[in-house]
Amino acid sequence: MKTKLFFATMCAFLLGRGIANAQFGDSKPYPSTTSPHESKDSTRGHIWGFMFGSDYTKTHADSAKRGSTQYSQVPQGANAFSFQRVYLGYDYFFNKQFSVHMVLAHEDLYDGSIGGVNIDQTNSRSFYLKFGNMEWDNIFPGSNLSIGAVVTPSFAFMEEPFWGYRAIERTILDMRGITGSNDVGAKLGGKIWKTNDENGAEKACVGYNIMVGNNSGAKPDNSALSSYTPYKRYYGDLFAKFFNDKIVVDFYGDYHTIQWSPYKQSNTVGRGLIGYKTKNFNISFEYFQEVMKNQAIVAKVNGISQPNDTTNRVQSGFSIEGAATLLRDKNGVQKLGAIFRYDTYNPDANYSADDTYTGSYSNGNSNTENFITVGLDYTPIPQIHIMPNVWYDQFSNRANGVGGSLKSDYDLAYRITFYYLFYK
């Protein structure tokens, strides 16, 4: 009861005060949080970086350990300091058109995890190559080409920097594993129309990003790997900004084949985002749907066996993200802000409690989730953020019969998140 009252109080507080200013991304291949402070035509190289992590205490654990989010597998009562991300980047600008970029990253899969690309053979933290690419700016008027390990046009260049709080949590496409932020391939993006005011500042624009990638993320394109797929992933994004860039509308989609035989499986993602920002607040609304063709294998329908029958799995989610400036110093720099986010997630809108499913894609499909995070952002200097926050993920079970007795439960963690930038 106290937890629900706290959430309700924070929501009302945010709505009353508004939401914090955040930077927009554009067709460039890096989130604004990783952009160097030097101008891009400085014809020089430089190193930059940032890191964030948390001191967390998990006060309640879902009894069935459902989910795959940050604290899903952490036991109740766990308390630790952890790193969620460390980036170390290098950029070199040859001239106004050509540049190269590299980012080494350490990223925990979730707090308390062991194994994966971020852990070496001794279970110690390690780095991996997340980005490494060449940029050809203005390859033709208004468009830029990136080749190599690049940021996909999914969430990292628009949605993530708009909210501005990746250090608190991944945005919904990332959090639910719908698509990744990095892939090896070629991306073309830019602005096909824009207009400026009398001072040269942008008033409105329409832009795009298209990409083809290996769909292997940071993993090499090695057919000997069990997770390797020979099918490319095709990405597309169209965005527009209006009223001095205060309103943004963004539509994203991607497609890739999983396998052609025997079930002709494929994934198609669609996502829409609309956001509004002023000097002191931002708020955005997002909805996504992923159609996973023939990836739910139905063993029984209403108790009747259906050998080798398949149906489409359709997962979807809705997210509201916001942040507010509560206090500024005499120079107008934010000193204290507030953060809010609410998600709903359905792993399969086609799920039926009367049917029996088999296969890996059926695991957990009966559980819908509601995610909430609220917090404060104390900024002693612009490069350091200290953010006390609450992390909450609630599960509701739709199953009948076996597993149907397990109903609603939740994961709850209290954290102090720290975020440090290695450049001015």
Coordinates of C-alpha atoms in Angstrom, one line a residue:
M1 CA 0.0 0.0 0.0
K2 CA 2.8 2.4 0.9
T3 CA 4.6 1.6 -2.4
K4 CA 1.4 2.4 -4.4
L5 CA 0.9 5.6 -2.5
F6 CA 4.5 6.6 -3.3
F7 CA 4.1 6.0 -7.0
A8 CA 0.8 8.0 -7.1
T9 CA 2.4 10.9 -5.2
M10 CA 5.4 11.0 -7.6
C11 CA 3.1 10.9 -10.7
A12 CA 1.0 13.7 -9.4
F13 CA 4.1 15.7 -8.6
L14 CA 5.6 15.3 -12.1
L15 CA 2.3 16.2 -13.8
G16 CA 2.2 19.3 -11.7
R17 CA 5.8 20.4 -12.4
G18 CA 6.3 19.3 -16.0
I19 CA 9.1 17.2 -17.4
A20 CA 12.9 18.0 -17.9
N21 CA 14.6 19.2 -21.1
A22 CA 16.5 16.5 -23.1
Q23 CA 18.5 16.6 -26.3
F24 CA 17.3 15.4 -29.6
G25 CA 19.2 13.0 -31.7
D26 CA 19.2 13.1 -35.5
S27 CA 20.5 11.0 -38.3
K28 CA 24.0 10.8 -36.7
P29 CA 25.0 7.3 -35.6
Y30 CA 25.6 8.1 -32.0
P31 CA 23.3 9.0 -29.1
S32 CA 23.7 12.6 -28.0
T33 CA 25.0 11.3 -24.6
T34 CA 28.2 10.1 -26.4
S35 CA 28.8 13.1 -28.7
P36 CA 32.3 14.7 -28.2
H37 CA 32.5 18.2 -27.0
E38 CA 34.8 19.3 -29.8
S39 CA 33.2 20.4 -33.1
K40 CA 33.0 17.7 -35.7
D41 CA 35.2 19.6 -38.1
S42 CA 38.1 20.1 -35.6
T43 CA 40.3 17.7 -37.7
R44 CA 41.7 15.9 -34.7
G45 CA 41.2 12.8 -32.6
H46 CA 40.0 12.7 -29.0
I47 CA 39.0 10.2 -26.3
W48 CA 35.7 10.4 -24.4
G49 CA 33.6 8.1 -22.2
F50 CA 31.0 7.7 -19.6
M51 CA 29.9 5.2 -17.0
F52 CA 26.9 4.5 -14.8
G53 CA 25.9 2.0 -12.2
S54 CA 23.9 1.7 -9.0
D55 CA 23.9 0.8 -5.3
Y56 CA 20.8 -1.3 -5.2
T57 CA 18.7 -3.2 -2.6
K58 CA 16.1 -5.6 -3.8
T59 CA 13.3 -5.6 -1.2
H60 CA 10.9 -8.0 -2.9
A61 CA 11.3 -10.8 -5.5
D62 CA 8.8 -12.4 -7.8
S63 CA 8.2 -15.9 -6.3
A64 CA 8.5 -17.5 -9.7
K65 CA 11.6 -15.5 -10.9
R66 CA 9.7 -14.5 -14.0
G67 CA 11.0 -12.0 -16.6
S68 CA 14.4 -11.1 -18.1
T69 CA 14.8 -7.5 -17.0
Q70 CA 17.6 -6.0 -14.9
Y71 CA 16.6 -7.5 -11.4
S72 CA 14.5 -10.5 -12.5
Q73 CA 17.0 -13.1 -11.3
V74 CA 18.3 -11.2 -8.3
P75 CA 17.2 -12.7 -4.9
Q76 CA 15.2 -10.8 -2.4
G77 CA 17.4 -9.0 0.1
A78 CA 20.4 -8.7 -2.3
N79 CA 22.4 -5.5 -1.8
A80 CA 25.4 -4.5 -4.0
F81 CA 27.2 -1.8 -6.0
S82 CA 27.0 -2.6 -9.7
F83 CA 28.0 -1.2 -13.1
Q84 CA 25.4 -1.2 -15.9
R85 CA 27.6 0.4 -18.5
V86 CA 31.1 1.7 -19.2
Y87 CA 31.9 3.3 -22.6
L88 CA 35.3 4.3 -23.8
G89 CA 35.3 6.0 -27.2
Y90 CA 37.7 7.4 -29.7
D91 CA 36.8 9.7 -32.7
Y92 CA 39.0 11.0 -35.4
F93 CA 37.9 13.7 -37.9
F94 CA 39.9 13.8 -41.1
N95 CA 37.9 16.7 -42.4
K96 CA 34.3 17.9 -42.6
Q97 CA 33.2 14.8 -44.6
F98 CA 35.2 11.9 -43.3
S99 CA 35.6 10.5 -39.8
V100 CA 36.1 7.2 -38.0
H101 CA 34.7 6.1 -34.6
M102 CA 35.3 3.3 -32.1
V103 CA 33.5 2.5 -28.8
L104 CA 34.6 -0.2 -26.3
A105 CA 31.9 -1.2 -23.8
H106 CA 31.3 -3.1 -20.7
E107 CA 27.7 -3.8 -20.0
D108 CA 26.1 -6.1 -17.4
L109 CA 23.4 -8.4 -18.8
Y110 CA 21.6 -7.8 -15.5
D111 CA 22.8 -7.2 -11.9
G112 CA 24.3 -10.3 -10.4
S113 CA 24.9 -11.9 -13.8
I114 CA 27.9 -14.1 -14.6
G115 CA 28.9 -15.0 -18.1
G116 CA 28.3 -13.3 -21.5
V117 CA 30.3 -11.0 -23.7
N118 CA 31.2 -8.7 -20.8
I119 CA 32.9 -11.3 -18.6
D120 CA 36.2 -12.9 -19.3
Q121 CA 37.3 -16.5 -18.5
T122 CA 37.9 -15.6 -14.8
N123 CA 34.4 -14.0 -14.4
S124 CA 36.0 -10.5 -14.3
R125 CA 34.6 -7.5 -16.1
S126 CA 35.8 -7.0 -19.6
F127 CA 35.3 -4.8 -22.7
Y128 CA 34.1 -5.7 -26.1
L129 CA 33.9 -3.7 -29.4
K130 CA 30.4 -2.2 -29.6
F131 CA 30.9 0.4 -32.4
G132 CA 33.6 0.8 -35.0
N133 CA 32.8 2.6 -38.2
M134 CA 33.5 5.1 -40.9
E135 CA 31.3 8.1 -41.6
W136 CA 31.0 9.9 -44.9
D137 CA 29.0 13.0 -44.2
N138 CA 27.1 14.7 -47.0
I139 CA 27.7 11.8 -49.4
F140 CA 24.9 13.5 -51.3
P141 CA 23.1 16.7 -50.1
G142 CA 21.6 16.1 -46.6
S143 CA 22.6 12.5 -46.2
N144 CA 25.3 10.6 -44.3
L145 CA 26.7 7.1 -44.8
S146 CA 28.1 4.9 -42.0
I147 CA 29.7 1.6 -42.6
G148 CA 30.9 -0.9 -39.9
A149 CA 29.6 -1.6 -36.4
V150 CA 27.0 1.2 -36.2
V151 CA 24.1 2.3 -34.1
T152 CA 20.9 0.9 -35.6
P153 CA 18.0 3.4 -36.3
S154 CA 15.8 1.7 -33.6
F155 CA 15.9 3.6 -30.3
A156 CA 19.4 5.0 -29.6
F157 CA 19.4 8.0 -31.8
M158 CA 16.0 9.5 -31.1
E159 CA 14.0 7.9 -28.3
E160 CA 16.8 7.2 -25.8
P161 CA 18.4 10.8 -25.9
F162 CA 14.9 12.4 -25.9
W163 CA 14.1 10.9 -22.5
G164 CA 17.7 11.4 -21.5
Y165 CA 17.8 8.7 -18.7
R166 CA 19.4 5.5 -20.2
A167 CA 21.3 5.4 -16.9
I168 CA 18.0 4.6 -15.1
E169 CA 16.8 2.0 -17.5
R170 CA 16.8 0.8 -21.1
T171 CA 13.9 2.1 -23.2
I172 CA 11.1 -0.4 -24.0
L173 CA 12.4 -1.8 -27.3
D174 CA 15.8 -2.4 -25.7
M175 CA 14.5 -3.6 -22.3
R176 CA 12.2 -6.2 -23.9
G177 CA 14.9 -7.4 -26.4
I178 CA 12.9 -6.4 -29.4
T179 CA 15.8 -5.0 -31.3
G180 CA 19.4 -4.0 -30.6
S181 CA 21.2 -0.7 -30.6
N182 CA 24.2 -2.0 -32.6
D183 CA 24.8 -4.1 -35.7
V184 CA 27.4 -4.5 -38.4
G185 CA 26.3 -3.2 -41.7
A186 CA 25.7 0.0 -43.7
K187 CA 23.4 2.9 -42.7
L188 CA 22.3 5.9 -44.8
G189 CA 20.4 8.7 -43.0
G190 CA 19.8 12.4 -43.1
K191 CA 17.2 15.2 -43.4
I192 CA 15.2 15.4 -46.6
W193 CA 13.7 18.8 -45.6
K194 CA 14.3 21.4 -43.0
T195 CA 13.6 25.1 -42.3
N196 CA 15.5 27.6 -40.0
D197 CA 14.5 30.8 -38.2
E198 CA 16.1 34.2 -38.8
N199 CA 19.0 33.2 -36.5
G200 CA 19.8 30.0 -38.4
A201 CA 18.3 27.7 -35.7
E202 CA 16.3 24.8 -37.0
K203 CA 12.5 25.2 -36.7
A204 CA 11.3 22.0 -38.3
C205 CA 12.6 19.0 -40.3
V206 CA 11.8 15.7 -41.8
G207 CA 14.5 13.0 -41.8
Y208 CA 15.1 9.3 -42.4
N209 CA 17.4 6.4 -41.7
I210 CA 17.7 3.1 -43.6
M211 CA 20.1 0.2 -42.8
V212 CA 21.0 -3.3 -43.7
G213 CA 22.9 -5.4 -41.1
N214 CA 24.0 -8.8 -40.1
N215 CA 21.5 -9.0 -37.2
S216 CA 24.3 -10.4 -35.0
G217 CA 24.9 -7.3 -32.8
A218 CA 28.4 -7.4 -31.4
K219 CA 28.9 -11.0 -32.3
P220 CA 31.0 -11.9 -35.3
D221 CA 29.4 -13.2 -38.5
N222 CA 30.6 -16.7 -37.9
S223 CA 28.4 -19.6 -39.0
A224 CA 30.1 -21.9 -36.5
L225 CA 28.3 -20.0 -33.7
S226 CA 25.1 -21.6 -32.5
S227 CA 23.4 -18.2 -32.4
Y228 CA 24.4 -17.2 -36.0
T229 CA 21.7 -16.6 -38.5
P230 CA 22.5 -16.1 -42.3
Y231 CA 19.6 -13.7 -42.8
K232 CA 20.2 -10.0 -42.9
R233 CA 18.0 -7.5 -40.9
Y234 CA 16.5 -4.5 -42.7
Y235 CA 15.8 -1.3 -40.7
G236 CA 13.9 1.8 -41.6
D237 CA 13.0 5.0 -39.8
L238 CA 11.2 8.2 -40.6
F239 CA 11.1 11.2 -38.2
A240 CA 9.8 14.7 -38.2
K241 CA 10.2 17.7 -35.8
F242 CA 8.0 20.8 -35.6
F243 CA 7.5 24.1 -33.7
N244 CA 11.2 24.8 -33.1
D245 CA 11.9 21.1 -32.6
K246 CA 9.5 21.0 -29.6
I247 CA 7.4 18.2 -31.1
V248 CA 8.9 15.0 -32.5
V249 CA 7.1 12.2 -34.4
D250 CA 9.1 9.0 -35.2
F251 CA 8.1 5.8 -37.0
Y252 CA 10.5 2.8 -37.0
G253 CA 10.3 -0.7 -38.5
D254 CA 12.5 -3.7 -39.2
Y255 CA 12.3 -7.1 -40.7
H256 CA 14.4 -10.3 -40.6
T257 CA 13.9 -13.9 -41.5
I258 CA 14.5 -16.5 -38.7
Q259 CA 14.3 -19.7 -40.7
W260 CA 12.6 -20.7 -44.0
S261 CA 12.1 -24.4 -43.2
P262 CA 10.0 -26.0 -41.9
Y263 CA 7.9 -23.1 -40.5
K264 CA 8.9 -20.1 -42.6
Q265 CA 9.5 -18.0 -39.5
S266 CA 10.2 -14.2 -39.5
N267 CA 10.0 -11.1 -37.3
T268 CA 8.4 -7.8 -38.2
V269 CA 8.7 -4.8 -35.8
G270 CA 6.7 -1.6 -36.0
R271 CA 7.0 1.3 -33.5
G272 CA 5.6 4.8 -33.2
L273 CA 6.8 7.6 -31.0
I274 CA 5.4 11.1 -30.3
G275 CA 7.1 13.5 -27.9
Y276 CA 7.0 17.1 -26.6
K277 CA 9.7 19.1 -25.0
T278 CA 10.2 22.6 -23.6
K279 CA 13.0 24.1 -21.6
N280 CA 11.8 22.5 -18.3
F281 CA 10.1 19.3 -19.3
N282 CA 9.8 16.5 -21.8
I283 CA 7.2 13.7 -22.2
S284 CA 6.9 11.0 -24.8
F285 CA 4.4 8.2 -25.7
E286 CA 5.5 5.1 -27.5
Y287 CA 3.8 1.9 -28.8
F288 CA 5.4 -1.1 -30.5
Q289 CA 4.3 -4.4 -31.9
E290 CA 6.4 -7.3 -33.1
V291 CA 4.8 -10.0 -35.3
M292 CA 6.7 -13.2 -34.9
K293 CA 5.4 -15.4 -37.7
N294 CA 4.9 -19.1 -37.0
Q295 CA 6.9 -18.9 -33.8
A296 CA 4.3 -20.2 -31.3
I297 CA 4.0 -24.0 -31.7
V298 CA 0.6 -25.2 -30.6
A299 CA 0.5 -28.7 -29.1
K300 CA -3.2 -28.6 -28.2
V301 CA -6.2 -26.4 -29.0
N302 CA -9.0 -26.7 -26.4
G303 CA -7.5 -30.0 -25.3
I304 CA -7.3 -31.5 -28.9
S305 CA -3.9 -32.4 -30.2
Q306 CA -2.6 -30.3 -33.1
P307 CA 0.6 -31.9 -34.3
N308 CA 3.1 -29.4 -35.9
D309 CA 0.5 -26.6 -35.8
T310 CA 1.9 -23.1 -35.5
T311 CA 0.5 -19.6 -35.0
N312 CA 1.9 -16.1 -34.9
R313 CA 3.3 -14.7 -31.7
V314 CA 2.5 -11.0 -31.4
Q315 CA 4.2 -9.1 -28.6
S316 CA 3.5 -5.4 -27.9
G317 CA 4.2 -2.7 -25.4
F318 CA 3.3 0.9 -24.5
S319 CA 5.5 3.4 -22.7
I320 CA 5.2 6.8 -21.2
E321 CA 8.5 8.5 -20.4
G322 CA 9.1 11.9 -18.8
A323 CA 11.5 14.0 -16.8
A324 CA 11.2 17.5 -15.1
T325 CA 13.6 20.3 -14.1
L326 CA 12.8 21.2 -10.5
L327 CA 15.7 23.5 -9.7
R328 CA 18.3 25.5 -11.7
D329 CA 21.4 27.5 -10.5
K330 CA 21.9 31.1 -11.2
N331 CA 23.3 30.3 -14.6
G332 CA 20.3 28.3 -15.6
V333 CA 22.0 24.9 -15.3
Q334 CA 19.8 22.1 -13.9
K335 CA 20.7 21.1 -10.4
L336 CA 17.7 18.9 -9.5
G337 CA 15.3 17.0 -11.8
A338 CA 12.6 14.4 -11.5
I339 CA 12.2 11.2 -13.6
F340 CA 9.1 9.1 -14.4
R341 CA 8.3 6.1 -16.6
Y342 CA 5.4 3.7 -17.0
D343 CA 5.4 0.6 -19.4
T344 CA 2.9 -2.1 -20.2
Y345 CA 4.2 -5.2 -21.9
N346 CA 2.4 -8.2 -23.4
P347 CA 4.7 -11.0 -24.7
D348 CA 1.9 -12.5 -26.9
A349 CA -1.4 -10.8 -27.7
N350 CA -2.5 -14.1 -29.4
Y351 CA -1.9 -16.2 -26.3
S352 CA -4.9 -18.4 -25.3
A353 CA -5.2 -19.9 -21.8
D354 CA -7.2 -22.8 -23.3
D355 CA -4.3 -23.9 -25.6
T356 CA -1.0 -25.8 -24.9
Y357 CA 2.2 -24.5 -26.4
T358 CA 5.6 -26.0 -26.8
G359 CA 9.0 -24.7 -27.8
S360 CA 11.3 -21.9 -26.4
Y361 CA 9.0 -19.1 -27.7
S362 CA 6.1 -20.2 -25.5
N363 CA 8.0 -19.9 -22.2
G364 CA 6.6 -17.0 -20.1
N365 CA 4.1 -15.9 -22.8
S366 CA 1.2 -16.1 -20.3
N367 CA 2.7 -13.3 -18.1
T368 CA 2.0 -9.7 -18.9
E369 CA 4.1 -7.0 -17.1
N370 CA 3.7 -3.4 -15.8
F371 CA 6.9 -1.5 -15.2
I372 CA 7.3 1.7 -13.2
T373 CA 10.4 3.8 -12.3
V374 CA 10.4 7.1 -10.5
G375 CA 13.4 9.1 -9.1
L376 CA 15.3 12.3 -8.7
D377 CA 18.4 13.6 -10.5
Y378 CA 20.9 15.6 -8.5
T379 CA 23.5 17.2 -10.7
P380 CA 26.3 18.9 -8.7
I381 CA 28.2 19.6 -12.0
P382 CA 26.9 18.8 -15.5
Q383 CA 29.2 15.8 -15.8
I384 CA 28.0 14.0 -12.6
H385 CA 24.5 12.8 -11.8
I386 CA 23.4 11.1 -8.6
M387 CA 19.9 9.7 -8.9
P388 CA 17.9 8.0 -6.1
N389 CA 15.1 6.0 -7.7
V390 CA 12.6 3.1 -7.4
W391 CA 12.5 0.2 -9.9
Y392 CA 9.3 -1.9 -10.0
D393 CA 8.2 -4.7 -12.4
Q394 CA 4.8 -6.4 -11.8
F395 CA 3.7 -9.8 -13.3
S396 CA 0.2 -11.0 -14.1
N397 CA -0.4 -14.6 -15.1
R398 CA -3.1 -15.5 -17.7
A399 CA -2.6 -19.3 -17.7
N400 CA -5.2 -21.9 -16.7
G401 CA -4.5 -25.5 -15.5
V402 CA -0.8 -26.1 -15.0
G403 CA 0.8 -22.8 -13.9
G404 CA -2.5 -21.1 -13.7
S405 CA -2.4 -20.9 -9.9
L406 CA 0.5 -18.5 -10.0
K407 CA -1.0 -15.0 -10.2
S408 CA 0.3 -11.5 -9.7
D409 CA 3.6 -10.8 -8.1
Y410 CA 6.5 -8.3 -8.5
D411 CA 10.1 -7.3 -8.3
L412 CA 11.0 -4.2 -6.4
A413 CA 14.4 -2.5 -5.9
Y414 CA 15.5 0.8 -4.4
R415 CA 18.6 2.3 -5.9
I416 CA 21.0 5.2 -5.9
T417 CA 22.3 5.4 -9.5
F418 CA 25.5 7.3 -10.4
Y419 CA 26.3 8.6 -13.9
Y420 CA 29.7 10.1 -14.7
L421 CA 30.9 11.6 -18.1
F422 CA 34.5 11.7 -19.1
Y423 CA 34.3 14.9 -21.1
K424 CA 33.0 18.5 -20.7

